[in-house]
JSON list of C-alpha atoms in Angstrom, two decimals:
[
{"chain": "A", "resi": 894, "resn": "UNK", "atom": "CA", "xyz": [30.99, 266.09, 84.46]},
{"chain": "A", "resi": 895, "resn": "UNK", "atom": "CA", "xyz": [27.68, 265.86, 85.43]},
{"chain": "A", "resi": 896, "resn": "UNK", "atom": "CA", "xyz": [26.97, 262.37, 84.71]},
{"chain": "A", "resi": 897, "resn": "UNK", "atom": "CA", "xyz": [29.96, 261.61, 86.84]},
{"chain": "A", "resi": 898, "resn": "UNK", "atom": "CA", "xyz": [28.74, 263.75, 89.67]},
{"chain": "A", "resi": 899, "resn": "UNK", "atom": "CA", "xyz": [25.12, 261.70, 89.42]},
{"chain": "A", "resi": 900, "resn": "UNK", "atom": "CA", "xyz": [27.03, 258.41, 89.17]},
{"chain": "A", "resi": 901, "resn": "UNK", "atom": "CA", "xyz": [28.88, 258.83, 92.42]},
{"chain": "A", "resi": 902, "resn": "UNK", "atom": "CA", "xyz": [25.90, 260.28, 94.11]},
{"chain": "A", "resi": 903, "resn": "UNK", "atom": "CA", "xyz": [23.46, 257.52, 93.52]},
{"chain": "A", "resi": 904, "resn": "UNK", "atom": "CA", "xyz": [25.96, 255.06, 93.46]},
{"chain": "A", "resi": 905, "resn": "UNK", "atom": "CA", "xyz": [26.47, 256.23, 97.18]},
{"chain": "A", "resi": 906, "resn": "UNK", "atom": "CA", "xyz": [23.24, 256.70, 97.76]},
{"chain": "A", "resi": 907, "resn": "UNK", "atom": "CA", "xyz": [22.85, 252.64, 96.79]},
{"chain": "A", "resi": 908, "resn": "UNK", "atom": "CA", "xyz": [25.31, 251.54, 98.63]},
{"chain": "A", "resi": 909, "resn": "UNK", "atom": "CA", "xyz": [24.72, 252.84, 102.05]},
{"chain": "A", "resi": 910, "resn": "UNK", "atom": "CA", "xyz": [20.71, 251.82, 101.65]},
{"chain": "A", "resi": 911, "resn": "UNK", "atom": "CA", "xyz": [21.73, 248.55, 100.67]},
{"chain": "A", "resi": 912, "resn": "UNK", "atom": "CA", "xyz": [24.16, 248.36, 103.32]},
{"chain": "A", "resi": 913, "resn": "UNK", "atom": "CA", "xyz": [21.30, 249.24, 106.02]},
{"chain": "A", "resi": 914, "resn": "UNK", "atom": "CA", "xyz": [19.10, 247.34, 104.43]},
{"chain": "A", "resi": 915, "resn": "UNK", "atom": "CA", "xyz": [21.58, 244.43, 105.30]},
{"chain": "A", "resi": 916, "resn": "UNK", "atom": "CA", "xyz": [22.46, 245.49, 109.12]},
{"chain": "A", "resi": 917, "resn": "UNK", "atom": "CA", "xyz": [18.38, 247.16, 110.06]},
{"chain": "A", "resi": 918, "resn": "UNK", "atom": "CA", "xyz": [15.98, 245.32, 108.01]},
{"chain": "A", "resi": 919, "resn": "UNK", "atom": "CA", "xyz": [12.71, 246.15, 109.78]},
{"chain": "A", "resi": 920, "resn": "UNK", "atom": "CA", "xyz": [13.78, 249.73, 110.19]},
{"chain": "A", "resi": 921, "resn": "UNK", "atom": "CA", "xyz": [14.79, 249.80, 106.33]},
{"chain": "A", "resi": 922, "resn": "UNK", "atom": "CA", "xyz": [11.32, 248.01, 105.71]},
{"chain": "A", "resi": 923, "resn": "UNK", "atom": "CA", "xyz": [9.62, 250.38, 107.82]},
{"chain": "A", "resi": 924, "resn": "UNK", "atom": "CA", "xyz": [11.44, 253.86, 106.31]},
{"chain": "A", "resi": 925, "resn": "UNK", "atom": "CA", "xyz": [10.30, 252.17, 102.68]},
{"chain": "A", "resi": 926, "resn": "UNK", "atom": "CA", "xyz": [6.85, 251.40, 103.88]},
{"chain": "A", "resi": 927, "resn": "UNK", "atom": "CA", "xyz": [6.90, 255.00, 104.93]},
{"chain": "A", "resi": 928, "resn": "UNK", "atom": "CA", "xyz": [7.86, 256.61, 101.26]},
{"chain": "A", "resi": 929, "resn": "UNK", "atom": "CA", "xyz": [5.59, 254.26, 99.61]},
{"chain": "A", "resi": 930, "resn": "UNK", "atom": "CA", "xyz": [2.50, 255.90, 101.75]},
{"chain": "A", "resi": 931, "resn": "UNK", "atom": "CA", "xyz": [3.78, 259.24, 99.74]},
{"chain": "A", "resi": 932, "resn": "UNK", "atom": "CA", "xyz": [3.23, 257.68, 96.30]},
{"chain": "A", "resi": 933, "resn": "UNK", "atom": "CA", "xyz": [-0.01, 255.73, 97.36]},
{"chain": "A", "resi": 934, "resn": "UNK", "atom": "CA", "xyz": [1.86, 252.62, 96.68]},
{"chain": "A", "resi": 935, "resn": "UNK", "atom": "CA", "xyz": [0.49, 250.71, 99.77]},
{"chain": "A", "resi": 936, "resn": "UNK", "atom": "CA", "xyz": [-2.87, 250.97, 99.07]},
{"chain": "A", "resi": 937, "resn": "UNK", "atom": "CA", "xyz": [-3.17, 247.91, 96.48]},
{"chain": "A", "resi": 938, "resn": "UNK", "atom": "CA", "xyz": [-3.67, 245.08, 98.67]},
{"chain": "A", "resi": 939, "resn": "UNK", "atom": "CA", "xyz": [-2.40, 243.04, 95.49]},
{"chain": "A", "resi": 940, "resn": "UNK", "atom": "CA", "xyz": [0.82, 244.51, 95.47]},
{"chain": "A", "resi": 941, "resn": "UNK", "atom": "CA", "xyz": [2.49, 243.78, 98.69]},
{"chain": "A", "resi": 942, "resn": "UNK", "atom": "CA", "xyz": [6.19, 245.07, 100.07]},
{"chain": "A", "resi": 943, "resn": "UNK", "atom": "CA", "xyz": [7.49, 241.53, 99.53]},
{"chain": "A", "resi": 944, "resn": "UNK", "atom": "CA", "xyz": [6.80, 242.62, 95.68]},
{"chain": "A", "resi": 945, "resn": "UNK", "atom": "CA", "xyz": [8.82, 245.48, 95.25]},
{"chain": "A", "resi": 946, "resn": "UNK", "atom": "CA", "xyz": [10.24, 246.79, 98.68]},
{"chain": "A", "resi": 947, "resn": "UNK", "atom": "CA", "xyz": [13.42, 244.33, 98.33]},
{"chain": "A", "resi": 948, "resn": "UNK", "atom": "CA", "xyz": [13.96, 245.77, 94.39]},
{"chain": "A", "resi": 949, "resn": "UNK", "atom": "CA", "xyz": [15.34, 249.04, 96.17]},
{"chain": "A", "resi": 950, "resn": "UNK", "atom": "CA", "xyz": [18.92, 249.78, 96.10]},
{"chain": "A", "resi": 951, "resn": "UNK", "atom": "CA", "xyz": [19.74, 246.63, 93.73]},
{"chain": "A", "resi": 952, "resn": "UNK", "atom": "CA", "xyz": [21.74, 246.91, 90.62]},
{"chain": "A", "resi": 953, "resn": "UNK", "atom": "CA", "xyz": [18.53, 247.17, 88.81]},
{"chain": "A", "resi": 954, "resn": "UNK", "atom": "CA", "xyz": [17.22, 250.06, 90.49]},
{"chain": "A", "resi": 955, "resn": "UNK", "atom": "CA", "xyz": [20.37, 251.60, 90.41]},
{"chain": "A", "resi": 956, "resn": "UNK", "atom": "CA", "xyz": [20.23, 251.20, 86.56]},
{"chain": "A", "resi": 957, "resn": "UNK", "atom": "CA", "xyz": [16.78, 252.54, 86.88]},
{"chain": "A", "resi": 958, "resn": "UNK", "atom": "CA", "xyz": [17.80, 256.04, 88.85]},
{"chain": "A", "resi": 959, "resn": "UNK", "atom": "CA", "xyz": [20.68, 257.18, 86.38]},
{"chain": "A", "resi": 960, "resn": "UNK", "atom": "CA", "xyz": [18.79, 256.17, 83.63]},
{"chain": "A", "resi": 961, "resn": "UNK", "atom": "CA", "xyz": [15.97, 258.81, 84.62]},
{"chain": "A", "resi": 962, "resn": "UNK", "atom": "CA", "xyz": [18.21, 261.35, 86.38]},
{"chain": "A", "resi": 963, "resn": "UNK", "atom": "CA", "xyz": [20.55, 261.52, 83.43]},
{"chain": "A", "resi": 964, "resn": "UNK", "atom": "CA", "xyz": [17.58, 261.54, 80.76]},
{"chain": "A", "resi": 965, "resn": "UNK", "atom": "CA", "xyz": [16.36, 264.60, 83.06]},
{"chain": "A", "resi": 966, "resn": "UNK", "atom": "CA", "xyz": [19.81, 266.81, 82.43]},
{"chain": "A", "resi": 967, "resn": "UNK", "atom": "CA", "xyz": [18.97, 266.61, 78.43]},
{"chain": "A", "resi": 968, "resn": "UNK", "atom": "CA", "xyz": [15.64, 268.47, 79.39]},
{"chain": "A", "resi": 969, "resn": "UNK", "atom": "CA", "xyz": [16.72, 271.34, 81.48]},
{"chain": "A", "resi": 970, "resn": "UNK", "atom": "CA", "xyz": [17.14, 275.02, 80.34]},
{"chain": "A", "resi": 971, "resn": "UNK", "atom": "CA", "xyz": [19.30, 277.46, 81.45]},
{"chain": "A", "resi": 972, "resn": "UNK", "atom": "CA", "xyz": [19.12, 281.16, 81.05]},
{"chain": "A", "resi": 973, "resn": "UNK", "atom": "CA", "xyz": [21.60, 282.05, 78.03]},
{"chain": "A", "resi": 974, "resn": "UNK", "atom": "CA", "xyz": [21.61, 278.49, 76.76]},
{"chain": "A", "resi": 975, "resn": "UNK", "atom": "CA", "xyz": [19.85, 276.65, 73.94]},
{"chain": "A", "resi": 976, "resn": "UNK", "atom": "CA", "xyz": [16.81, 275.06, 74.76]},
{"chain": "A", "resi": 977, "resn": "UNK", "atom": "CA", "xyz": [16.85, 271.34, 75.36]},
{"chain": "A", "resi": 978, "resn": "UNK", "atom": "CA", "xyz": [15.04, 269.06, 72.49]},
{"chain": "A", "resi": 979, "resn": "UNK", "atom": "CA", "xyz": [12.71, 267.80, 74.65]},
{"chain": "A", "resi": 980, "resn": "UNK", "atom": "CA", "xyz": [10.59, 265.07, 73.66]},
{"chain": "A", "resi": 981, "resn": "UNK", "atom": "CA", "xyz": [6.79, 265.32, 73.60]},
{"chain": "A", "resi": 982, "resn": "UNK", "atom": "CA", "xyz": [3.66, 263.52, 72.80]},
{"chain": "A", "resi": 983, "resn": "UNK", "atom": "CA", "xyz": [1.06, 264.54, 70.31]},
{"chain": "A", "resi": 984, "resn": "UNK", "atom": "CA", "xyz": [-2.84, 263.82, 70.84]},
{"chain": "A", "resi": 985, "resn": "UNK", "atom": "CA", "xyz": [-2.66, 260.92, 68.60]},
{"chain": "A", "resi": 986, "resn": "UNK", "atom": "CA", "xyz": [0.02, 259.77, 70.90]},
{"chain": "A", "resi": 987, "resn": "UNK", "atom": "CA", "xyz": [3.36, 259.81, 68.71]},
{"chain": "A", "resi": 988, "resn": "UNK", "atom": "CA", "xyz": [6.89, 260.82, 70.71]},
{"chain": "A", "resi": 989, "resn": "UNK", "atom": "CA", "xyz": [8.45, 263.49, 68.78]},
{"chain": "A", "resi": 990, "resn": "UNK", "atom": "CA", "xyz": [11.06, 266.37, 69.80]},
{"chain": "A", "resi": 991, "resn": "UNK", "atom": "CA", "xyz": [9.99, 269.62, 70.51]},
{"chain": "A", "resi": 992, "resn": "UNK", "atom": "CA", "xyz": [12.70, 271.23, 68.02]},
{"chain": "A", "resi": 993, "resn": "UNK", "atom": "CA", "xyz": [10.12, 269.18, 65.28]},
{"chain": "A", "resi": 994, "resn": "UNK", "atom": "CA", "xyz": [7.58, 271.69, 65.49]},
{"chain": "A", "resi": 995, "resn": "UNK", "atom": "CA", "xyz": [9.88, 274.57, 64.91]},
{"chain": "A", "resi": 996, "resn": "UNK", "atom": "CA", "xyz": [9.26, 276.24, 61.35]},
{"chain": "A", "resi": 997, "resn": "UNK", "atom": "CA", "xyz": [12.17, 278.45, 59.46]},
{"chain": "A", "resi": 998, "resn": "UNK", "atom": "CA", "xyz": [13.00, 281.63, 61.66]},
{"chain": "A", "resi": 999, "resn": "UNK", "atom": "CA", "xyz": [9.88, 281.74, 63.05]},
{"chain": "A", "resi": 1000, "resn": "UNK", "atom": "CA", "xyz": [9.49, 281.68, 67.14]},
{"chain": "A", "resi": 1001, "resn": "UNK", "atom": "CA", "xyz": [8.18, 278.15, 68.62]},
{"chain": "A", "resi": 1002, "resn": "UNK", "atom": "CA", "xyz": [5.84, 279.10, 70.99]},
{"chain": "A", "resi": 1003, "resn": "UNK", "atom": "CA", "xyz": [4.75, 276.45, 74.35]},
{"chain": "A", "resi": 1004, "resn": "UNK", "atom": "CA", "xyz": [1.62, 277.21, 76.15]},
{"chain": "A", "resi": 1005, "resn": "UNK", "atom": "CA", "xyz": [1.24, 275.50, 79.29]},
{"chain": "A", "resi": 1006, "resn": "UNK", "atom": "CA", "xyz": [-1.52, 275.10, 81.43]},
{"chain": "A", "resi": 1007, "resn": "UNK", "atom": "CA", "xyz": [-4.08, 272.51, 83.17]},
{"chain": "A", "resi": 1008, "resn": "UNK", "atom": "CA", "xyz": [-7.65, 271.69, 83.47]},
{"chain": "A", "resi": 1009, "resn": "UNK", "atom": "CA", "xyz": [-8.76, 271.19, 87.09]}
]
């Protein structure tokens, strides 16, 4: 049910953005121009809008979105529920699944934290 509820929602989402991307190009251009600021996008001189500000809302990008959004619901816990198999990198830079690390009954323990 929930990959039905992201469907429609991007889906939607795609279609009206393409749709005023259609009728208010420079506004559309401007709004995207805007969003890429956020990301630091527009600060490569090499890597103009003309390169990636008409990929938004195509059928690849839509692709793109539900790919990541429904990868995303296989890695969120709830209270009361299993934990999601998340996968993970090691330092030597192999993907494996967080459920790999777990060892007979005893508790997996994640430590989280950052060096500033």
């Amino acid at each position: 049910l929930q990959k039905v509820l992201i469907l429609l929602h991007v889906t939607t989402c795609v279609v009206i953005g393409k749709t005023l991307m259609i009728l208010f190009p420079n506004a559309m251009k401007r709004y995207i121009l805007k969003q890429g600021e956020k990301s630091r996008m527009n600060e490569n001189p090499k890597f103009s809008y003309e390169n990636w500000g008409p990929t938004f809302f195509s059928f690849k990008y839509l692709l793109f979105v539900l790919k990541v959004k429904w990868k995303r619901l296989e890695d969120e816990a709830h209270e009361g529920h299993p934990a999601p198999n998340t996968p993970v990198v090691t330092f030597n830079g192999e993907v494996r699944h967080l459920f790999d690390f777990m060892q007979d009954n005893r508790p997996l323990i994640l430590n989280f934290g950052s060096c500033t």
